[in-house]
PDB file of C-alpha atoms in Angstrom:
ATOM      1  CA  UNK A   1      -0.082  -0.108  -0.034  1.00 29.00           C
ATOM      2  CA  UNK A   2       1.468   3.301  -1.173  1.00 37.00           C
ATOM      3  CA  UNK A   3       1.101   6.159   1.372  1.00 36.00           C
ATOM      4  CA  UNK A   4      -0.448   9.541  -0.067  1.00 38.00           C
ATOM      5  CA  UNK A   5       0.970  12.555   0.763  1.00 44.00           C
ATOM      6  CA  UNK A   6      -1.021  15.765   1.914  1.00 44.00           C
ATOM      7  CA  UNK A   7       1.663  18.519   0.376  1.00 42.00           C
ATOM      8  CA  UNK A   8       0.782  21.096   2.300  1.00 52.00           C
ATOM      9  CA  UNK A   9       3.246  22.629   4.362  1.00 51.00           C
ATOM     10  CA  UNK A  10       1.936  23.843   7.883  1.00 50.00           C
ATOM     11  CA  UNK A  11       0.401  26.804   9.187  1.00 52.00           C
ATOM     12  CA  UNK A  12       2.963  27.085  11.931  1.00 58.00           C
ATOM     13  CA  UNK A  13       0.324  27.992  14.882  1.00 86.00           C
ATOM     14  CA  UNK A  14       0.910  23.928  15.823  1.00 94.00           C
ATOM     15  CA  UNK A  15       3.282  21.232  14.821  1.00 96.00           C
ATOM     16  CA  UNK A  16       2.396  17.949  14.230  1.00 97.00           C
ATOM     17  CA  UNK A  17       4.805  15.851  16.002  1.00 98.00           C
ATOM     18  CA  UNK A  18       5.216  11.872  15.498  1.00 97.00           C
ATOM     19  CA  UNK A  19       7.895  11.600  18.206  1.00 97.00           C
ATOM     20  CA  UNK A  20      10.828  13.258  20.587  1.00 98.00           C
ATOM     21  CA  UNK A  21      13.999  10.927  21.507  1.00 96.00           C
ATOM     22  CA  UNK A  22      16.136  12.328  24.252  1.00 97.00           C
ATOM     23  CA  UNK A  23      19.905  11.944  24.952  1.00 95.00           C
ATOM     24  CA  UNK A  24      20.432  11.535  21.142  1.00 94.00           C
ATOM     25  CA  UNK A  25      23.658  11.813  20.606  1.00 93.00           C
ATOM     26  CA  UNK A  26      23.975  11.057  16.657  1.00 91.00           C
ATOM     27  CA  UNK A  27      22.304  14.140  15.260  1.00 96.00           C
ATOM     28  CA  UNK A  28      24.009  17.011  16.030  1.00 96.00           C
ATOM     29  CA  UNK A  29      26.907  17.743  18.198  1.00 97.00           C
ATOM     30  CA  UNK A  30      26.826  16.661  22.216  1.00 97.00           C
ATOM     31  CA  UNK A  31      23.904  15.358  24.109  1.00 97.00           C
ATOM     32  CA  UNK A  32      20.450  16.336  22.430  1.00 97.00           C
ATOM     33  CA  UNK A  33      16.692  16.172  22.109  1.00 98.00           C
ATOM     34  CA  UNK A  34      15.356  15.219  18.751  1.00 98.00           C
ATOM     35  CA  UNK A  35      12.361  16.597  18.014  1.00 98.00           C
ATOM     36  CA  UNK A  36      10.760  14.356  14.814  1.00 98.00           C
ATOM     37  CA  UNK A  37       8.263  16.705  13.003  1.00 98.00           C
ATOM     38  CA  UNK A  38       5.784  15.099  10.453  1.00 98.00           C
ATOM     39  CA  UNK A  39       5.138  15.228   6.756  1.00 97.00           C
ATOM     40  CA  UNK A  40       7.916  14.856   4.507  1.00 98.00           C
ATOM     41  CA  UNK A  41       8.198  15.240   0.392  1.00 98.00           C
ATOM     42  CA  UNK A  42      10.047  12.771  -0.414  1.00 98.00           C
ATOM     43  CA  UNK A  43       8.576   8.976  -0.220  1.00 96.00           C
ATOM     44  CA  UNK A  44      12.208   7.125   0.327  1.00 97.00           C
ATOM     45  CA  UNK A  45      12.064   3.337  -0.615  1.00 96.00           C
ATOM     46  CA  UNK A  46      14.354   2.734   2.683  1.00 95.00           C
ATOM     47  CA  UNK A  47      12.665   4.764   5.189  1.00 95.00           C
ATOM     48  CA  UNK A  48      13.259   4.888   8.788  1.00 94.00           C
ATOM     49  CA  UNK A  49      10.081   6.598   9.825  1.00 95.00           C
ATOM     50  CA  UNK A  50       6.910   5.947   7.418  1.00 95.00           C
ATOM     51  CA  UNK A  51       5.403   7.476   9.913  1.00 96.00           C
ATOM     52  CA  UNK A  52       6.915  10.817   9.673  1.00 96.00           C
ATOM     53  CA  UNK A  53       5.992  10.919   5.951  1.00 96.00           C
ATOM     54  CA  UNK A  54       2.071  12.062   5.744  1.00 95.00           C
ATOM     55  CA  UNK A  55       1.539  16.193   7.141  1.00 95.00           C
ATOM     56  CA  UNK A  56      -1.210  14.431   8.500  1.00 94.00           C
ATOM     57  CA  UNK A  57      -2.579  12.814  11.813  1.00 95.00           C
ATOM     58  CA  UNK A  58      -2.541   8.631  11.506  1.00 96.00           C
ATOM     59  CA  UNK A  59      -3.365   5.736  13.187  1.00 96.00           C
ATOM     60  CA  UNK A  60      -1.320   2.319  13.706  1.00 93.00           C
ATOM     61  CA  UNK A  61      -1.965  -0.877  14.336  1.00 96.00           C
ATOM     62  CA  UNK A  62       0.018  -3.826  16.251  1.00 95.00           C
ATOM     63  CA  UNK A  63      -1.317  -7.388  15.956  1.00 94.00           C
ATOM     64  CA  UNK A  64       0.146  -8.848  18.613  1.00 94.00           C
ATOM     65  CA  UNK A  65      -1.258  -6.458  21.122  1.00 96.00           C
ATOM     66  CA  UNK A  66      -4.681  -7.228  19.634  1.00 96.00           C
ATOM     67  CA  UNK A  67      -7.308  -9.420  21.708  1.00 96.00           C
ATOM     68  CA  UNK A  68      -9.993  -9.413  18.903  1.00 95.00           C
ATOM     69  CA  UNK A  69     -12.520  -7.659  21.311  1.00 96.00           C
ATOM     70  CA  UNK A  70     -13.535  -5.239  18.449  1.00 96.00           C
ATOM     71  CA  UNK A  71     -14.404  -2.333  20.397  1.00 96.00           C
ATOM     72  CA  UNK A  72     -12.816  -0.456  17.474  1.00 97.00           C
ATOM     73  CA  UNK A  73     -15.258  -1.386  14.906  1.00 96.00           C
ATOM     74  CA  UNK A  74     -18.086  -0.312  16.839  1.00 95.00           C
ATOM     75  CA  UNK A  75     -16.681   3.078  17.670  1.00 96.00           C
ATOM     76  CA  UNK A  76     -15.361   3.817  14.246  1.00 96.00           C
ATOM     77  CA  UNK A  77     -17.652   7.128  12.824  1.00 95.00           C
ATOM     78  CA  UNK A  78     -16.521   6.198   9.328  1.00 94.00           C
ATOM     79  CA  UNK A  79     -16.364   2.456   9.363  1.00 95.00           C
ATOM     80  CA  UNK A  80     -12.811   2.429   8.027  1.00 96.00           C
ATOM     81  CA  UNK A  81     -12.281  -0.670   9.863  1.00 96.00           C
ATOM     82  CA  UNK A  82     -12.491  -4.153   9.216  1.00 96.00           C
ATOM     83  CA  UNK A  83     -11.538  -7.139  10.859  1.00 95.00           C
ATOM     84  CA  UNK A  84      -9.368  -9.971   8.791  1.00 93.00           C
ATOM     85  CA  UNK A  85      -7.904 -12.909   9.539  1.00 90.00           C
ATOM     86  CA  UNK A  86      -4.839 -11.034   9.177  1.00 88.00           C
ATOM     87  CA  UNK A  87      -6.328  -8.970  12.169  1.00 93.00           C
ATOM     88  CA  UNK A  88      -7.813  -5.024  11.952  1.00 95.00           C
ATOM     89  CA  UNK A  89      -7.224  -3.296   8.437  1.00 95.00           C
ATOM     90  CA  UNK A  90      -7.390   0.452   8.442  1.00 95.00           C
ATOM     91  CA  UNK A  91      -9.283   1.718   5.427  1.00 94.00           C
ATOM     92  CA  UNK A  92      -6.341   4.580   5.113  1.00 91.00           C
ATOM     93  CA  UNK A  93      -8.664   6.764   2.518  1.00 92.00           C
ATOM     94  CA  UNK A  94     -11.834   6.879   5.369  1.00 95.00           C
ATOM     95  CA  UNK A  95     -10.211   7.193   8.015  1.00 95.00           C
ATOM     96  CA  UNK A  96      -9.933  11.118   9.077  1.00 93.00           C
ATOM     97  CA  UNK A  97      -7.565   9.539  12.501  1.00 94.00           C
ATOM     98  CA  UNK A  98     -10.040  10.714  15.396  1.00 95.00           C
ATOM     99  CA  UNK A  99      -9.431   8.269  17.144  1.00 95.00           C
ATOM    100  CA  UNK A 100     -11.581   6.964  18.594  1.00 96.00           C
ATOM    101  CA  UNK A 101     -10.838   3.824  17.859  1.00 97.00           C
ATOM    102  CA  UNK A 102      -7.152   3.895  19.799  1.00 96.00           C
ATOM    103  CA  UNK A 103      -9.660   5.393  22.573  1.00 96.00           C
ATOM    104  CA  UNK A 104     -11.671   2.454  22.903  1.00 97.00           C
ATOM    105  CA  UNK A 105      -9.211  -0.294  22.783  1.00 97.00           C
ATOM    106  CA  UNK A 106      -8.370  -1.590  26.143  1.00 96.00           C
ATOM    107  CA  UNK A 107      -5.123  -3.194  24.539  1.00 97.00           C
ATOM    108  CA  UNK A 108      -3.547   0.122  22.599  1.00 96.00           C
ATOM    109  CA  UNK A 109      -3.175  -2.203  19.819  1.00 97.00           C
ATOM    110  CA  UNK A 110      -4.745   0.973  17.955  1.00 97.00           C
ATOM    111  CA  UNK A 111      -2.646   4.137  18.545  1.00 96.00           C
ATOM    112  CA  UNK A 112      -1.895   7.594  17.821  1.00 95.00           C
ATOM    113  CA  UNK A 113       1.099   8.099  15.850  1.00 95.00           C
ATOM    114  CA  UNK A 114       1.621  11.816  16.210  1.00 95.00           C
ATOM    115  CA  UNK A 115       1.186  14.406  19.031  1.00 96.00           C
ATOM    116  CA  UNK A 116      -0.050  18.583  18.348  1.00 96.00           C
ATOM    117  CA  UNK A 117       2.373  20.520  20.209  1.00 97.00           C
ATOM    118  CA  UNK A 118       1.974  24.826  20.488  1.00 97.00           C
ATOM    119  CA  UNK A 119       5.550  26.487  20.725  1.00 97.00           C
ATOM    120  CA  UNK A 120       4.913  27.193  24.052  1.00 97.00           C
ATOM    121  CA  UNK A 121       4.420  23.489  24.917  1.00 97.00           C
ATOM    122  CA  UNK A 122       7.168  22.214  22.598  1.00 98.00           C
ATOM    123  CA  UNK A 123       9.697  24.655  24.364  1.00 97.00           C
ATOM    124  CA  UNK A 124       9.148  23.985  27.618  1.00 97.00           C
ATOM    125  CA  UNK A 125       8.612  20.138  27.254  1.00 97.00           C
ATOM    126  CA  UNK A 126      12.580  20.368  25.447  1.00 98.00           C
ATOM    127  CA  UNK A 127      13.587  22.991  28.187  1.00 97.00           C
ATOM    128  CA  UNK A 128      13.276  20.033  30.484  1.00 96.00           C
ATOM    129  CA  UNK A 129      16.926  19.125  29.557  1.00 96.00           C
ATOM    130  CA  UNK A 130      18.460  22.242  29.429  1.00 96.00           C
ATOM    131  CA  UNK A 131      21.137  21.757  32.219  1.00 96.00           C
ATOM    132  CA  UNK A 132      22.209  18.541  29.879  1.00 95.00           C
ATOM    133  CA  UNK A 133      22.883  20.430  27.024  1.00 96.00           C
ATOM    134  CA  UNK A 134      24.865  23.062  28.401  1.00 93.00           C
ATOM    135  CA  UNK A 135      26.681  20.419  30.343  1.00 96.00           C
ATOM    136  CA  UNK A 136      27.228  17.993  27.247  1.00 97.00           C
ATOM    137  CA  UNK A 137      27.701  20.363  24.858  1.00 96.00           C
ATOM    138  CA  UNK A 138      24.306  19.452  23.063  1.00 97.00           C
ATOM    139  CA  UNK A 139      21.414  20.982  22.184  1.00 98.00           C
ATOM    140  CA  UNK A 140      17.705  20.415  20.580  1.00 98.00           C
ATOM    141  CA  UNK A 141      17.291  18.750  16.842  1.00 98.00           C
ATOM    142  CA  UNK A 142      14.582  19.293  14.197  1.00 98.00           C
ATOM    143  CA  UNK A 143      14.329  16.391  12.497  1.00 98.00           C
ATOM    144  CA  UNK A 144      11.291  14.464  10.525  1.00 96.00           C
ATOM    145  CA  UNK A 145       9.810  13.685   8.246  1.00 96.00           C
ATOM    146  CA  UNK A 146      11.042  16.659   6.926  1.00 98.00           C
ATOM    147  CA  UNK A 147      11.256  19.810   9.528  1.00 98.00           C
ATOM    148  CA  UNK A 148      10.838  22.511   6.724  1.00 98.00           C
ATOM    149  CA  UNK A 149       6.917  21.538   5.585  1.00 97.00           C
ATOM    150  CA  UNK A 150       6.283  23.116   9.129  1.00 97.00           C
ATOM    151  CA  UNK A 151       8.766  26.260   8.267  1.00 97.00           C
ATOM    152  CA  UNK A 152       7.056  28.910  10.318  1.00 97.00           C
ATOM    153  CA  UNK A 153       6.523  26.455  13.730  1.00 97.00           C
ATOM    154  CA  UNK A 154      10.063  25.346  13.844  1.00 98.00           C
ATOM    155  CA  UNK A 155      11.756  28.913  13.404  1.00 98.00           C
ATOM    156  CA  UNK A 156       9.293  30.198  15.509  1.00 97.00           C
ATOM    157  CA  UNK A 157      10.645  27.112  18.077  1.00 98.00           C
ATOM    158  CA  UNK A 158      14.228  27.277  17.182  1.00 98.00           C
ATOM    159  CA  UNK A 159      14.414  31.470  18.101  1.00 98.00           C
ATOM    160  CA  UNK A 160      12.481  30.560  21.359  1.00 97.00           C
ATOM    161  CA  UNK A 161      15.259  28.258  22.058  1.00 98.00           C
ATOM    162  CA  UNK A 162      17.673  30.691  21.491  1.00 98.00           C
ATOM    163  CA  UNK A 163      16.583  32.850  23.493  1.00 97.00           C
ATOM    164  CA  UNK A 164      17.168  30.322  25.927  1.00 97.00           C
ATOM    165  CA  UNK A 165      20.852  29.932  24.978  1.00 97.00           C
ATOM    166  CA  UNK A 166      20.499  26.063  23.683  1.00 98.00           C
ATOM    167  CA  UNK A 167      22.227  24.674  20.657  1.00 98.00           C
ATOM    168  CA  UNK A 168      19.848  23.921  17.436  1.00 98.00           C
ATOM    169  CA  UNK A 169      20.638  21.830  14.328  1.00 98.00           C
ATOM    170  CA  UNK A 170      18.219  20.853  11.489  1.00 98.00           C
ATOM    171  CA  UNK A 171      18.017  17.437  10.145  1.00 98.00           C
ATOM    172  CA  UNK A 172      16.928  17.864   6.356  1.00 98.00           C
ATOM    173  CA  UNK A 173      16.553  16.234   3.027  1.00 98.00           C
ATOM    174  CA  UNK A 174      16.933  19.156   1.224  1.00 98.00           C
ATOM    175  CA  UNK A 175      13.729  19.048  -1.158  1.00 98.00           C
ATOM    176  CA  UNK A 176      11.660  22.349  -0.171  1.00 98.00           C
ATOM    177  CA  UNK A 177      11.559  26.031  -1.329  1.00 97.00           C
ATOM    178  CA  UNK A 178      14.609  28.328  -0.207  1.00 98.00           C
ATOM    179  CA  UNK A 179      12.069  30.595   1.618  1.00 98.00           C
ATOM    180  CA  UNK A 180      11.271  28.148   3.821  1.00 98.00           C
ATOM    181  CA  UNK A 181      15.301  27.217   5.256  1.00 98.00           C
ATOM    182  CA  UNK A 182      14.847  31.523   5.383  1.00 98.00           C
ATOM    183  CA  UNK A 183      12.825  31.359   8.101  1.00 98.00           C
ATOM    184  CA  UNK A 184      14.827  28.134  10.307  1.00 98.00           C
ATOM    185  CA  UNK A 185      18.544  29.034   9.200  1.00 98.00           C
ATOM    186  CA  UNK A 186      18.590  32.338  11.340  1.00 98.00           C
ATOM    187  CA  UNK A 187      18.292  30.475  14.163  1.00 98.00           C
ATOM    188  CA  UNK A 188      20.254  27.222  13.283  1.00 98.00           C
ATOM    189  CA  UNK A 189      23.690  26.305  14.688  1.00 98.00           C
ATOM    190  CA  UNK A 190      23.998  23.217  12.818  1.00 98.00           C
ATOM    191  CA  UNK A 191      22.977  22.132   9.958  1.00 98.00           C
ATOM    192  CA  UNK A 192      22.504  17.889   9.002  1.00 98.00           C
ATOM    193  CA  UNK A 193      21.811  17.705   5.215  1.00 98.00           C
ATOM    194  CA  UNK A 194      21.403  14.941   3.297  1.00 98.00           C
ATOM    195  CA  UNK A 195      22.840  13.937   0.158  1.00 98.00           C
ATOM    196  CA  UNK A 196      21.336  10.071  -0.929  1.00 98.00           C
ATOM    197  CA  UNK A 197      21.837   9.944  -4.077  1.00 98.00           C
ATOM    198  CA  UNK A 198      24.224  12.245  -6.785  1.00 98.00           C
ATOM    199  CA  UNK A 199      22.674  11.068  -9.956  1.00 98.00           C
ATOM    200  CA  UNK A 200      18.763  12.496 -10.255  1.00 98.00           C
ATOM    201  CA  UNK A 201      17.129   9.941 -12.639  1.00 98.00           C
ATOM    202  CA  UNK A 202      17.873   7.249  -9.573  1.00 98.00           C
ATOM    203  CA  UNK A 203      17.023   9.932  -6.659  1.00 98.00           C
ATOM    204  CA  UNK A 204      13.966   9.993  -8.465  1.00 98.00           C
ATOM    205  CA  UNK A 205      13.665   5.708  -8.945  1.00 98.00           C
ATOM    206  CA  UNK A 206      14.426   5.509  -5.437  1.00 98.00           C
ATOM    207  CA  UNK A 207      12.879   8.952  -3.554  1.00 98.00           C
ATOM    208  CA  UNK A 208       9.892  10.248  -5.822  1.00 97.00           C
ATOM    209  CA  UNK A 209      11.758  13.195  -6.508  1.00 98.00           C
ATOM    210  CA  UNK A 210      14.346  14.285  -8.910  1.00 98.00           C
ATOM    211  CA  UNK A 211      17.041  15.956  -7.025  1.00 98.00           C
ATOM    212  CA  UNK A 212      17.978  19.419  -8.634  1.00 98.00           C
ATOM    213  CA  UNK A 213      16.390  21.569  -6.200  1.00 98.00           C
ATOM    214  CA  UNK A 214      18.498  19.442  -3.186  1.00 98.00           C
ATOM    215  CA  UNK A 215      21.905  19.968  -4.554  1.00 98.00           C
ATOM    216  CA  UNK A 216      20.594  23.832  -5.890  1.00 98.00           C
ATOM    217  CA  UNK A 217      19.498  23.937  -2.039  1.00 98.00           C
ATOM    218  CA  UNK A 218      22.639  22.580  -0.814  1.00 98.00           C
ATOM    219  CA  UNK A 219      24.950  24.830  -2.624  1.00 98.00           C
ATOM    220  CA  UNK A 220      23.049  27.785  -0.916  1.00 98.00           C
ATOM    221  CA  UNK A 221      23.209  26.951   3.038  1.00 98.00           C
ATOM    222  CA  UNK A 222      27.185  26.139   1.945  1.00 97.00           C
ATOM    223  CA  UNK A 223      27.516  29.227   2.116  1.00 97.00           C
ATOM    224  CA  UNK A 224      26.021  30.796   4.934  1.00 95.00           C
ATOM    225  CA  UNK A 225      29.069  29.735   7.443  1.00 91.00           C
ATOM    226  CA  UNK A 226      27.026  27.651   9.440  1.00 93.00           C
ATOM    227  CA  UNK A 227      28.148  24.041  10.250  1.00 97.00           C
ATOM    228  CA  UNK A 228      26.928  21.766   7.834  1.00 98.00           C
ATOM    229  CA  UNK A 229      27.059  18.074   8.134  1.00 98.00           C
ATOM    230  CA  UNK A 230      26.742  15.778   5.202  1.00 98.00           C
ATOM    231  CA  UNK A 231      24.449  12.643   5.775  1.00 98.00           C
ATOM    232  CA  UNK A 232      24.431   9.860   3.373  1.00 98.00           C
ATOM    233  CA  UNK A 233      22.533   6.304   3.907  1.00 97.00           C
ATOM    234  CA  UNK A 234      23.892   3.431   2.984  1.00 97.00           C
ATOM    235  CA  UNK A 235      21.406   1.577   1.704  1.00 95.00           C
ATOM    236  CA  UNK A 236      22.068  -2.177  -0.556  1.00 93.00           C
ATOM    237  CA  UNK A 237      20.871  -2.443  -4.190  1.00 92.00           C
ATOM    238  CA  UNK A 238      19.931   1.445  -3.826  1.00 96.00           C
ATOM    239  CA  UNK A 239      22.480   4.111  -2.657  1.00 97.00           C
ATOM    240  CA  UNK A 240      25.732   1.625  -1.133  1.00 96.00           C
ATOM    241  CA  UNK A 241      27.560   0.825  -4.726  1.00 96.00           C
ATOM    242  CA  UNK A 242      31.133   2.334  -5.654  1.00 97.00           C
ATOM    243  CA  UNK A 243      29.818   5.094  -8.580  1.00 98.00           C
ATOM    244  CA  UNK A 244      27.375   6.858  -6.025  1.00 98.00           C
ATOM    245  CA  UNK A 245      29.750   7.306  -3.509  1.00 98.00           C
ATOM    246  CA  UNK A 246      32.619   8.120  -5.830  1.00 98.00           C
ATOM    247  CA  UNK A 247      29.888  10.780  -7.364  1.00 98.00           C
ATOM    248  CA  UNK A 248      29.154  12.525  -4.092  1.00 98.00           C
ATOM    249  CA  UNK A 249      32.610  12.576  -2.489  1.00 98.00           C
ATOM    250  CA  UNK A 250      33.001  14.507  -6.260  1.00 98.00           C
ATOM    251  CA  UNK A 251      30.577  16.446  -5.910  1.00 98.00           C
ATOM    252  CA  UNK A 252      31.332  17.520  -2.444  1.00 98.00           C
ATOM    253  CA  UNK A 253      34.845  18.273  -2.672  1.00 97.00           C
ATOM    254  CA  UNK A 254      34.550  20.064  -6.230  1.00 97.00           C
ATOM    255  CA  UNK A 255      31.518  22.728  -5.068  1.00 97.00           C
ATOM    256  CA  UNK A 256      31.488  22.786  -1.386  1.00 97.00           C
ATOM    257  CA  UNK A 257      34.926  21.604   0.268  1.00 96.00           C
ATOM    258  CA  UNK A 258      35.623  23.869   2.179  1.00 96.00           C
ATOM    259  CA  UNK A 259      31.735  24.326   4.186  1.00 97.00           C
ATOM    260  CA  UNK A 260      30.967  20.966   5.107  1.00 98.00           C
ATOM    261  CA  UNK A 261      32.513  20.108   8.734  1.00 97.00           C
ATOM    262  CA  UNK A 262      31.888  16.129   7.932  1.00 97.00           C
ATOM    263  CA  UNK A 263      30.105  13.126   6.049  1.00 98.00           C
ATOM    264  CA  UNK A 264      28.327  11.019   7.878  1.00 98.00           C
ATOM    265  CA  UNK A 265      27.677   7.401   5.647  1.00 97.00           C
ATOM    266  CA  UNK A 266      24.650   5.626   7.511  1.00 95.00           C
ATOM    267  CA  UNK A 267      25.207   2.222   7.723  1.00 92.00           C
ATOM    268  CA  UNK A 268      21.461  -0.024   6.884  1.00 83.00           C
ATOM    269  CA  UNK A 269      19.108  -0.984   9.542  1.00 84.00           C
ATOM    270  CA  UNK A 270      16.624  -3.100   9.616  1.00 86.00           C
ATOM    271  CA  UNK A 271      15.020  -2.285  12.302  1.00 87.00           C
ATOM    272  CA  UNK A 272      11.982  -0.108  11.013  1.00 91.00           C
ATOM    273  CA  UNK A 273      10.555  -3.114   9.237  1.00 92.00           C
ATOM    274  CA  UNK A 274       7.750  -3.873  12.716  1.00 93.00           C
ATOM    275  CA  UNK A 275       6.712   0.119  11.545  1.00 94.00           C
ATOM    276  CA  UNK A 276       5.617  -1.167   8.200  1.00 93.00           C
ATOM    277  CA  UNK A 277       4.031  -3.864   9.454  1.00 92.00           C
ATOM    278  CA  UNK A 278       1.593  -1.815  11.724  1.00 93.00           C
ATOM    279  CA  UNK A 279       0.973  -0.125   8.463  1.00 92.00           C
ATOM    280  CA  UNK A 280       0.129  -3.472   6.857  1.00 88.00           C
ATOM    281  CA  UNK A 281       2.976  -2.320   4.428  1.00 90.00           C
ATOM    282  CA  UNK A 282       5.696  -5.133   2.893  1.00 90.00           C
ATOM    283  CA  UNK A 283       9.423  -3.284   3.131  1.00 90.00           C
ATOM    284  CA  UNK A 284      11.398  -3.205   0.367  1.00 90.00           C
ATOM    285  CA  UNK A 285      14.431  -4.281   2.192  1.00 91.00           C
ATOM    286  CA  UNK A 286      12.861  -6.741   4.377  1.00 90.00           C
ATOM    287  CA  UNK A 287      15.889  -9.555   4.770  1.00 87.00           C
ATOM    288  CA  UNK A 288      18.903  -7.792   3.179  1.00 87.00           C
ATOM    289  CA  UNK A 289      22.208  -8.297   5.452  1.00 86.00           C
ATOM    290  CA  UNK A 290      24.012  -5.420   7.184  1.00 86.00           C
ATOM    291  CA  UNK A 291      27.065  -4.516   5.437  1.00 90.00           C
ATOM    292  CA  UNK A 292      30.390  -5.975   5.592  1.00 92.00           C
ATOM    293  CA  UNK A 293      33.388  -4.124   7.519  1.00 93.00           C
ATOM    294  CA  UNK A 294      35.218  -4.953   4.042  1.00 95.00           C
ATOM    295  CA  UNK A 295      32.780  -3.089   1.983  1.00 94.00           C
ATOM    296  CA  UNK A 296      32.883  -0.251   4.211  1.00 95.00           C
ATOM    297  CA  UNK A 297      37.023  -0.344   4.441  1.00 96.00           C
ATOM    298  CA  UNK A 298      35.915  -0.245   0.409  1.00 97.00           C
ATOM    299  CA  UNK A 299      33.529   3.145   0.855  1.00 97.00           C
ATOM    300  CA  UNK A 300      35.989   4.676   2.655  1.00 97.00           C
ATOM    301  CA  UNK A 301      39.393   4.223  -0.011  1.00 98.00           C
ATOM    302  CA  UNK A 302      36.694   5.540  -2.973  1.00 98.00           C
ATOM    303  CA  UNK A 303      36.365   8.361  -0.848  1.00 98.00           C
ATOM    304  CA  UNK A 304      39.650   8.863   0.380  1.00 98.00           C
ATOM    305  CA  UNK A 305      40.727   8.881  -3.526  1.00 97.00           C
ATOM    306  CA  UNK A 306      38.545  11.527  -4.090  1.00 97.00           C
ATOM    307  CA  UNK A 307      40.603  14.037  -1.774  1.00 96.00           C
ATOM    308  CA  UNK A 308      37.930  13.951   1.029  1.00 97.00           C
ATOM    309  CA  UNK A 309      40.182  14.677   4.347  1.00 97.00           C
ATOM    310  CA  UNK A 310      40.374  11.495   6.714  1.00 97.00           C
ATOM    311  CA  UNK A 311      39.166  13.437   9.834  1.00 97.00           C
ATOM    312  CA  UNK A 312      35.872  14.861   8.146  1.00 98.00           C
ATOM    313  CA  UNK A 313      34.636  10.729   7.258  1.00 98.00           C
ATOM    314  CA  UNK A 314      32.391   9.563   9.629  1.00 97.00           C
ATOM    315  CA  UNK A 315      31.406   6.036   9.401  1.00 96.00           C
ATOM    316  CA  UNK A 316      27.559   5.151  11.601  1.00 93.00           C
ATOM    317  CA  UNK A 317      25.282   2.245  12.090  1.00 88.00           C
ATOM    318  CA  UNK A 318      25.203  -1.070  12.717  1.00 77.00           C
ATOM    319  CA  UNK A 319      28.083  -3.298  10.365  1.00 78.00           C
ATOM    320  CA  UNK A 320      29.139  -6.750  10.225  1.00 65.00           C
ATOM    321  CA  UNK A 321      31.892  -8.139  11.594  1.00 60.00           C
TER     322      UNK A 321
END
């Protein structure tokens, strides 16, 4: 089942957030809280957060928690639920995510994915850890999804954090009008910018969008003297191939050689497959093994051959020994 995106930027009065992780160490410098904003213009086949794609509230279902009471069917005003041999099926075209089924479910097999916050509410929530941010040189990262789909809100949220001397980081796929960047970057200390695939046709094949806008935005961001971290997911049969890594390395070295602080290559992770089951969707990368250490070494050598300074190269994620 393909997720249908409601591709409309948020007005900014409230944010739609699908998760908040405290104590992260990989979404920017130091110890951080990462806020995952809902909505993304891309639809990467390997997406680790499929619940973050639609800019709309959603319900998902965990079969292993279901006790078969069928209370949810009685409460749904849109008759979007049905009982099947595989459990409860949600007809997404009918569901308005009112949450009545989740409220009625005694085992929490049905649950809301997201929560709405005002700027005051979200700022107060993350500032609970302000002492930790300051003690460990961290801060708050806006991730997603794509936080720039809610740029008005994120810009105001970051402004409030800066007023409280909290460091901010923007984690972006790069596909947005640059006007969205302009609302957020004045209050941003570090930008984590995805460069997934350099070939535009291949980029569209795997993410649903070409990459010309992404690369142009990266060129503009690189001129703003922000801390800039490039991120590339290493996905077998998609991004993790010699030509793509060589092409990205060459682009970085030729176009923005002095602007980026590090290039992080994130090894493939299959932990997200359980999320797809909650949507009753198959994950195309199911069953693929983690990258081998020898493969990582080969990618490192390719990058070094493109004259990327070794101190800028970072590999993260699960690597098979």
